[in-house]
């Protein structure tokens, strides 16, 4: 199998990571994008088990890339069933289909599988204990996919932002224009990660997979894949403001002053050493990526 013959079935191709994957995977082979609306690519509702099964069997991809999810962390607290179906049932189904057809799966998960009580970056082998419905359903999805028997990679990322879709960076940019003053929480610590970096790293992993098998231990399983460094939402917002050259006063506030339906981990920095050891990949510091992302808007 050469890199040019690879076929990727990309689920959630309209999302933040999905959009970037269309380009990065396109360099390695043929990408079949699928979206809920069918905008660009195939229309595929992942809640429709029969349609998913038929599409996978018809397309017979080398890789199923699942960038779709129920990512609305607060809504998930009340949309528990929908969250479980998308975040847990779907990855299991994809794993079963991949296993049957000999395809491989790349699936994304989250720092929110951890409770946030660590005093050092979380490693893949640390015990997850999610504190939100989103985190619980994403963890269930990881476990059910890995139990399916498929050759699957679970890439846990965090605090994803980019120039498309809904994310903290774009919300801040809008609020800087609309308001003179903002309050942002400064006691949740994580690593903001540019969607493009996730997509570029994914393509590099795919590219390196054949060189890792079959002589090396199985490359499949869970990997942490985030930007290096750490900050608070307040620190992230302050950097966006500075790079945009906007004028707005940002007030640091504790989480208790900004109640939300879902609880978030106070500390969810992920240790990326395993990704570096197995695939030789190291994502840049979050500040470097943020600068590149903002520069990319202007170009
Ligand atoms: N965003 C973050 O901060 C973050 C942090 C850590 C991990 N992650 C993980 O990274 C991955 C990518 O996240 P993202 O931020 O790129 O997500 P996103 O922008 O919210 O995109 C998710 C996509 O899933 C699609 N989708 C939802 N329901 C669907 C259905 N029934 N059928 C088909 N597609 C459906 C959505 O389509 P519509 O737009 O049409 O609804 C959307 O395009 C996810 O696994 C997420 O859990 C994200």
Short mmCIF file of C-alpha atoms and ligand atoms in Angstrom, two decimals:
data_model
loop_
_atom_site.label_atom_id
_atom_site.label_comp_id
_atom_site.label_asym_id
_atom_site.label_seq_id
_atom_site.Cartn_x
_atom_site.Cartn_y
_atom_site.Cartn_z
CA UNK A 1 0.00 0.00 0.00
CA UNK A 2 1.57 3.32 -1.01
CA UNK A 3 0.68 6.67 0.49
CA UNK A 4 -0.95 7.86 -2.73
CA UNK A 5 -3.51 5.04 -2.76
CA UNK A 6 -4.83 5.72 0.72
CA UNK A 7 -8.54 6.39 1.02
CA UNK A 8 -9.88 8.33 4.01
CA UNK A 9 -13.53 8.43 5.03
CA UNK A 10 -13.67 11.69 6.97
CA UNK A 11 -16.59 12.11 9.38
CA UNK A 12 -17.36 15.61 10.68
CA UNK A 13 -15.52 17.28 7.81
CA UNK A 14 -17.24 20.61 8.52
CA UNK A 15 -16.00 20.87 12.11
CA UNK A 16 -12.93 22.77 13.30
CA UNK A 17 -10.57 19.80 13.03
CA UNK A 18 -12.48 18.21 10.14
CA UNK A 19 -12.01 21.20 7.86
CA UNK A 20 -8.28 21.22 8.43
CA UNK A 21 -8.10 17.45 7.91
CA UNK A 22 -9.61 17.77 4.45
CA UNK A 23 -6.42 19.55 3.37
CA UNK A 24 -3.78 17.69 5.38
CA UNK A 25 -5.11 14.22 4.53
CA UNK A 26 -5.70 15.27 0.92
CA UNK A 27 -1.92 15.41 0.54
CA UNK A 28 -1.71 11.72 1.45
CA UNK A 29 -4.55 10.29 -0.59
CA UNK A 30 -8.23 10.50 -1.47
CA UNK A 31 -10.50 12.08 1.12
CA UNK A 32 -14.24 11.35 1.17
CA UNK A 33 -15.67 14.14 3.33
CA UNK A 34 -19.01 13.56 5.04
CA UNK A 35 -21.14 16.07 6.92
CA UNK A 36 -24.52 16.16 8.59
CA UNK A 37 -25.77 18.75 6.09
CA UNK A 38 -24.00 17.24 3.07
CA UNK A 39 -22.58 20.69 2.25
CA UNK A 40 -19.31 19.64 0.65
CA UNK A 41 -19.17 15.88 0.29
CA UNK A 42 -21.52 13.10 1.29
CA UNK A 43 -24.48 13.73 3.53
CA UNK A 44 -24.22 11.33 6.46
CA UNK A 45 -26.06 11.48 9.77
CA UNK A 46 -23.92 9.50 12.18
CA UNK A 47 -26.99 8.72 14.27
CA UNK A 48 -28.29 6.68 11.35
CA UNK A 49 -26.57 3.34 11.97
CA UNK A 50 -27.75 1.80 8.71
CA UNK A 51 -26.49 4.73 6.65
CA UNK A 52 -23.12 4.70 8.42
CA UNK A 53 -22.79 0.96 7.88
CA UNK A 54 -23.76 1.22 4.21
CA UNK A 55 -21.39 4.15 3.59
CA UNK A 56 -18.40 2.46 5.22
CA UNK A 57 -19.05 -0.80 3.36
CA UNK A 58 -19.53 0.99 0.06
CA UNK A 59 -16.47 3.23 0.39
CA UNK A 60 -14.14 0.60 1.90
CA UNK A 61 -11.68 3.21 3.20
CA UNK A 62 -8.18 2.48 4.48
CA UNK A 63 -8.86 4.88 7.33
CA UNK A 64 -12.04 6.06 9.03
CA UNK A 65 -11.26 9.46 10.54
CA UNK A 66 -13.83 10.50 13.12
CA UNK A 67 -13.71 14.26 13.71
CA UNK A 68 -17.44 14.42 14.49
CA UNK A 69 -18.71 14.62 18.05
CA UNK A 70 -21.24 16.24 20.34
CA UNK A 71 -18.88 18.98 21.49
CA UNK A 72 -21.34 21.34 23.24
CA UNK A 73 -20.03 20.74 26.75
CA UNK A 74 -22.78 22.61 28.60
CA UNK A 75 -25.66 21.38 26.42
CA UNK A 76 -24.46 17.81 26.95
CA UNK A 77 -25.55 18.04 30.60
CA UNK A 78 -29.17 18.00 29.39
CA UNK A 79 -28.66 16.28 26.02
CA UNK A 80 -27.26 13.16 27.66
CA UNK A 81 -28.75 10.67 25.22
CA UNK A 82 -27.61 12.56 22.12
CA UNK A 83 -24.17 13.02 23.64
CA UNK A 84 -23.85 9.31 24.41
CA UNK A 85 -25.07 8.26 20.97
CA UNK A 86 -22.59 10.49 19.13
CA UNK A 87 -19.64 10.28 21.48
CA UNK A 88 -19.86 6.64 22.55
CA UNK A 89 -22.18 4.57 20.30
CA UNK A 90 -20.72 5.95 17.05
CA UNK A 91 -17.04 5.22 17.84
CA UNK A 92 -17.96 1.66 18.81
CA UNK A 93 -19.86 1.15 15.55
CA UNK A 94 -16.94 2.56 13.57
CA UNK A 95 -14.59 0.21 15.38
CA UNK A 96 -16.78 -2.79 14.61
CA UNK A 97 -17.04 -1.86 10.94
CA UNK A 98 -13.32 -1.14 10.66
CA UNK A 99 -12.50 -4.44 12.31
CA UNK A 100 -14.76 -6.29 9.88
CA UNK A 101 -13.32 -4.55 6.81
CA UNK A 102 -9.68 -4.30 7.87
CA UNK A 103 -9.75 -0.49 7.99
CA UNK A 104 -8.02 1.62 10.61
CA UNK A 105 -9.70 4.26 12.76
CA UNK A 106 -8.45 7.61 13.97
CA UNK A 107 -10.71 9.12 16.61
CA UNK A 108 -10.40 12.30 18.68
CA UNK A 109 -10.97 12.61 22.36
CA UNK A 110 -10.47 15.18 25.05
CA UNK A 111 -8.60 16.41 28.12
CA UNK A 112 -12.05 16.49 29.79
CA UNK A 113 -11.77 12.74 30.48
CA UNK A 114 -9.63 13.79 33.46
CA UNK A 115 -10.94 15.23 36.72
CA UNK A 116 -8.43 18.08 36.92
CA UNK A 117 -6.85 17.31 40.28
CA UNK A 118 -3.34 16.47 39.05
CA UNK A 119 -0.23 18.49 39.90
CA UNK A 120 1.56 17.45 36.69
CA UNK A 121 0.48 16.98 33.06
CA UNK A 122 -1.75 13.91 32.62
CA UNK A 123 -0.24 10.86 30.91
CA UNK A 124 -2.15 8.33 28.81
CA UNK A 125 -1.99 5.74 31.58
CA UNK A 126 -3.39 8.07 34.26
CA UNK A 127 -6.82 7.11 35.50
CA UNK A 128 -9.57 9.10 33.77
CA UNK A 129 -12.45 10.28 35.96
CA UNK A 130 -14.55 12.77 33.99
CA UNK A 131 -16.69 15.31 35.82
CA UNK A 132 -19.09 16.22 32.99
CA UNK A 133 -21.48 14.34 30.70
CA UNK A 134 -19.31 15.35 27.72
CA UNK A 135 -16.20 13.93 29.41
CA UNK A 136 -18.00 10.76 30.46
CA UNK A 137 -19.42 10.05 27.01
CA UNK A 138 -16.09 10.80 25.32
CA UNK A 139 -14.34 8.38 27.69
CA UNK A 140 -16.96 5.74 26.97
CA UNK A 141 -16.35 6.28 23.24
CA UNK A 142 -12.60 5.74 23.65
CA UNK A 143 -13.15 2.55 25.61
CA UNK A 144 -15.78 1.10 23.31
CA UNK A 145 -13.74 1.88 20.19
CA UNK A 146 -10.60 0.30 21.64
CA UNK A 147 -12.59 -2.75 22.78
CA UNK A 148 -13.97 -3.26 19.26
CA UNK A 149 -10.79 -4.97 18.12
CA UNK A 150 -10.06 -2.43 15.38
CA UNK A 151 -6.62 -0.95 14.79
CA UNK A 152 -7.51 2.40 16.30
CA UNK A 153 -5.73 5.53 17.41
CA UNK A 154 -7.43 7.75 19.98
CA UNK A 155 -5.93 11.24 19.90
CA UNK A 156 -6.81 13.29 22.97
CA UNK A 157 -6.53 16.99 22.36
CA UNK A 158 -7.60 20.10 24.30
CA UNK A 159 -9.03 23.62 24.10
CA UNK A 160 -9.31 23.51 20.29
CA UNK A 161 -9.54 26.80 18.41
CA UNK A 162 -9.06 27.98 14.86
CA UNK A 163 -10.39 30.30 12.23
CA UNK A 164 -13.48 28.18 11.53
CA UNK A 165 -16.45 27.13 13.60
CA UNK A 166 -17.27 27.94 17.20
CA UNK A 167 -14.43 28.37 19.62
CA UNK A 168 -13.05 30.52 22.42
CA UNK A 169 -10.69 32.53 20.20
CA UNK A 170 -13.42 33.60 17.77
CA UNK A 171 -15.79 34.38 20.68
CA UNK A 172 -13.14 36.57 22.31
CA UNK A 173 -12.47 38.41 19.04
CA UNK A 174 -16.17 39.20 18.75
CA UNK A 175 -16.47 40.29 22.38
CA UNK A 176 -13.39 42.55 22.11
CA UNK A 177 -15.26 44.46 19.40
CA UNK A 178 -18.61 44.49 21.21
CA UNK A 179 -17.50 45.24 24.78
CA UNK A 180 -14.93 47.44 26.47
CA UNK A 181 -14.56 45.09 29.42
CA UNK A 182 -14.63 41.32 29.90
CA UNK A 183 -14.30 38.85 32.75
CA UNK A 184 -12.46 35.60 32.00
CA UNK A 185 -11.70 32.71 34.36
CA UNK A 186 -8.11 32.37 35.46
CA UNK A 187 -8.23 29.21 37.58
CA UNK A 188 -8.70 26.60 34.85
CA UNK A 189 -5.39 25.59 33.32
CA UNK A 190 -4.96 23.85 29.97
CA UNK A 191 -3.25 23.97 26.57
CA UNK A 192 -5.01 25.85 23.75
CA UNK A 193 -4.47 23.81 20.57
CA UNK A 194 -4.91 25.07 17.00
CA UNK A 195 -7.14 22.79 14.92
CA UNK A 196 -4.61 22.98 12.07
CA UNK A 197 -1.89 21.58 14.32
CA UNK A 198 -4.13 18.64 15.22
CA UNK A 199 -4.78 17.97 11.53
CA UNK A 200 -1.12 18.30 10.54
CA UNK A 201 -0.04 15.97 13.33
CA UNK A 202 -2.73 13.47 12.30
CA UNK A 203 -1.41 13.42 8.73
CA UNK A 204 2.12 12.89 10.00
CA UNK A 205 0.95 9.98 12.16
CA UNK A 206 -0.76 8.38 9.15
CA UNK A 207 2.37 8.91 7.10
CA UNK A 208 4.56 7.30 9.77
CA UNK A 209 2.31 4.34 10.61
CA UNK A 210 3.66 1.95 7.94
CA UNK A 211 7.22 2.55 9.13
CA UNK A 212 6.24 1.60 12.69
CA UNK A 213 4.57 -1.72 11.89
CA UNK A 214 5.01 -4.65 12.02
CA UNK A 215 8.48 -4.74 13.63
CA UNK A 216 7.75 -2.30 16.44
CA UNK A 217 5.16 -2.75 19.20
CA UNK A 218 1.61 -1.91 18.13
CA UNK A 219 1.30 1.82 17.47
CA UNK A 220 -2.44 1.75 18.20
CA UNK A 221 -4.07 3.03 21.39
CA UNK A 222 -4.34 6.40 23.12
CA UNK A 223 -2.09 9.40 22.51
CA UNK A 224 -2.11 12.90 23.95
CA UNK A 225 -1.82 15.50 21.19
CA UNK A 226 -1.88 19.12 22.31
CA UNK A 227 0.18 22.27 21.95
CA UNK A 228 3.09 22.56 24.37
CA UNK A 229 2.93 24.84 27.39
CA UNK A 230 -0.06 25.79 29.48
CA UNK A 231 -2.16 28.79 30.41
CA UNK A 232 -5.53 29.81 31.84
CA UNK A 233 -8.51 31.00 29.81
CA UNK A 234 -7.58 34.48 31.07
CA UNK A 235 -4.00 34.03 29.80
CA UNK A 236 -5.31 32.76 26.47
CA UNK A 237 -7.72 35.71 26.13
CA UNK A 238 -4.97 38.20 27.03
CA UNK A 239 -2.67 36.79 24.34
CA UNK A 240 -5.43 36.96 21.71
CA UNK A 241 -6.08 40.58 22.68
CA UNK A 242 -2.40 41.47 22.46
CA UNK A 243 -1.91 39.78 19.10
CA UNK A 244 -5.03 41.41 17.67
CA UNK A 245 -3.90 44.83 18.91
CA UNK A 246 -7.43 45.52 20.19
CA UNK A 247 -8.29 47.59 23.24
CA UNK A 248 -10.42 45.90 25.88
CA UNK A 249 -9.98 45.43 29.61
CA UNK A 250 -9.89 41.77 30.67
CA UNK A 251 -10.61 41.03 34.30
CA UNK A 252 -9.39 37.68 35.73
CA UNK A 253 -12.15 35.94 37.71
CA UNK A 254 -12.43 32.62 39.56
CA UNK A 255 -14.61 29.82 38.12
CA UNK A 256 -17.11 30.31 40.96
CA UNK A 257 -17.94 33.77 39.53
CA UNK A 258 -18.73 32.24 36.12
CA UNK A 259 -21.05 29.29 36.80
CA UNK A 260 -21.77 26.95 33.87
CA UNK A 261 -24.05 23.87 33.62
CA UNK A 262 -21.04 21.55 33.11
CA UNK A 263 -18.12 21.32 35.52
CA UNK A 264 -14.70 21.73 33.92
CA UNK A 265 -11.39 20.34 35.16
CA UNK A 266 -9.31 22.93 37.03
CA UNK A 267 -6.16 21.48 35.46
CA UNK A 268 -6.18 19.45 32.25
CA UNK A 269 -2.72 19.82 30.75
CA UNK A 270 -1.74 16.64 28.84
CA UNK A 271 1.74 15.14 28.68
CA UNK A 272 2.65 14.61 25.00
CA UNK A 273 5.80 12.51 25.55
CA UNK A 274 4.31 9.30 24.15
CA UNK A 275 3.48 11.02 20.84
CA UNK A 276 7.04 12.27 20.64
CA UNK A 277 8.54 8.87 21.49
CA UNK A 278 6.40 6.82 19.11
CA UNK A 279 5.94 9.22 16.21
CA UNK A 280 8.72 11.78 16.73
CA UNK A 281 6.11 14.52 16.88
CA UNK A 282 6.18 17.59 19.06
CA UNK A 283 3.61 20.33 18.64
CA UNK A 284 4.79 23.93 19.12
CA UNK A 285 4.09 26.02 22.19
CA UNK A 286 0.50 27.29 22.24
CA UNK A 287 1.67 30.91 21.91
CA UNK A 288 3.55 30.14 18.67
CA UNK A 289 0.51 28.40 17.16
CA UNK A 290 -1.80 31.20 18.23
CA UNK A 291 0.44 33.73 16.53
CA UNK A 292 0.43 31.63 13.34
CA UNK A 293 -3.32 31.15 13.45
CA UNK A 294 -3.95 34.88 13.81
CA UNK A 295 -1.40 35.67 11.09
CA UNK A 296 -3.22 33.14 8.87
CA UNK A 297 -6.42 35.22 9.16
CA UNK A 298 -4.71 38.22 7.64
CA UNK A 299 -3.14 36.30 4.74
N1 LIG B 1 -13.46 21.81 20.58
C1 LIG B 1 -12.63 21.52 21.56
O1 LIG B 1 -12.24 22.40 22.34
C2 LIG B 1 -12.13 20.12 21.75
C3 LIG B 1 -11.28 19.88 22.83
C4 LIG B 1 -10.81 18.57 23.02
C5 LIG B 1 -11.19 17.56 22.14
N2 LIG B 1 -12.03 17.83 21.12
C6 LIG B 1 -12.44 16.75 20.24
O2 LIG B 1 -11.89 16.97 18.96
C7 LIG B 1 -12.81 16.47 17.97
C8 LIG B 1 -13.10 17.57 16.95
O3 LIG B 1 -13.66 18.67 17.67
P1 LIG B 1 -14.09 20.02 16.91
O4 LIG B 1 -13.90 21.13 17.85
O5 LIG B 1 -13.48 20.05 15.56
O6 LIG B 1 -15.66 19.75 16.78
P2 LIG B 1 -16.77 20.66 16.07
O7 LIG B 1 -16.14 21.83 15.42
O8 LIG B 1 -17.86 20.84 17.06
O9 LIG B 1 -17.25 19.68 14.92
C9 LIG B 1 -17.97 18.53 15.22
C10 LIG B 1 -18.67 18.11 13.95
O10 LIG B 1 -19.50 16.97 14.23
C11 LIG B 1 -20.61 17.09 13.39
N3 LIG B 1 -21.77 16.33 13.83
C12 LIG B 1 -22.51 16.52 14.94
N4 LIG B 1 -23.55 15.65 14.95
C13 LIG B 1 -23.45 14.92 13.82
C14 LIG B 1 -24.23 13.88 13.25
N5 LIG B 1 -25.34 13.41 13.85
N6 LIG B 1 -23.85 13.38 12.06
C15 LIG B 1 -22.75 13.85 11.41
N7 LIG B 1 -21.98 14.83 11.92
C16 LIG B 1 -22.33 15.35 13.10
C17 LIG B 1 -20.94 18.55 13.43
O11 LIG B 1 -21.77 18.89 12.35
P3 LIG B 1 -22.71 20.21 12.46
O12 LIG B 1 -21.76 21.36 12.55
O13 LIG B 1 -23.47 20.16 11.19
O14 LIG B 1 -23.53 20.02 13.68
C18 LIG B 1 -19.57 19.20 13.38
O15 LIG B 1 -19.19 19.49 12.05
C19 LIG B 1 -14.02 15.95 18.73
O16 LIG B 1 -13.88 14.58 18.93
C20 LIG B 1 -13.93 16.66 20.07
O17 LIG B 1 -14.56 15.91 21.09
C21 LIG B 1 -12.49 19.10 20.88
#
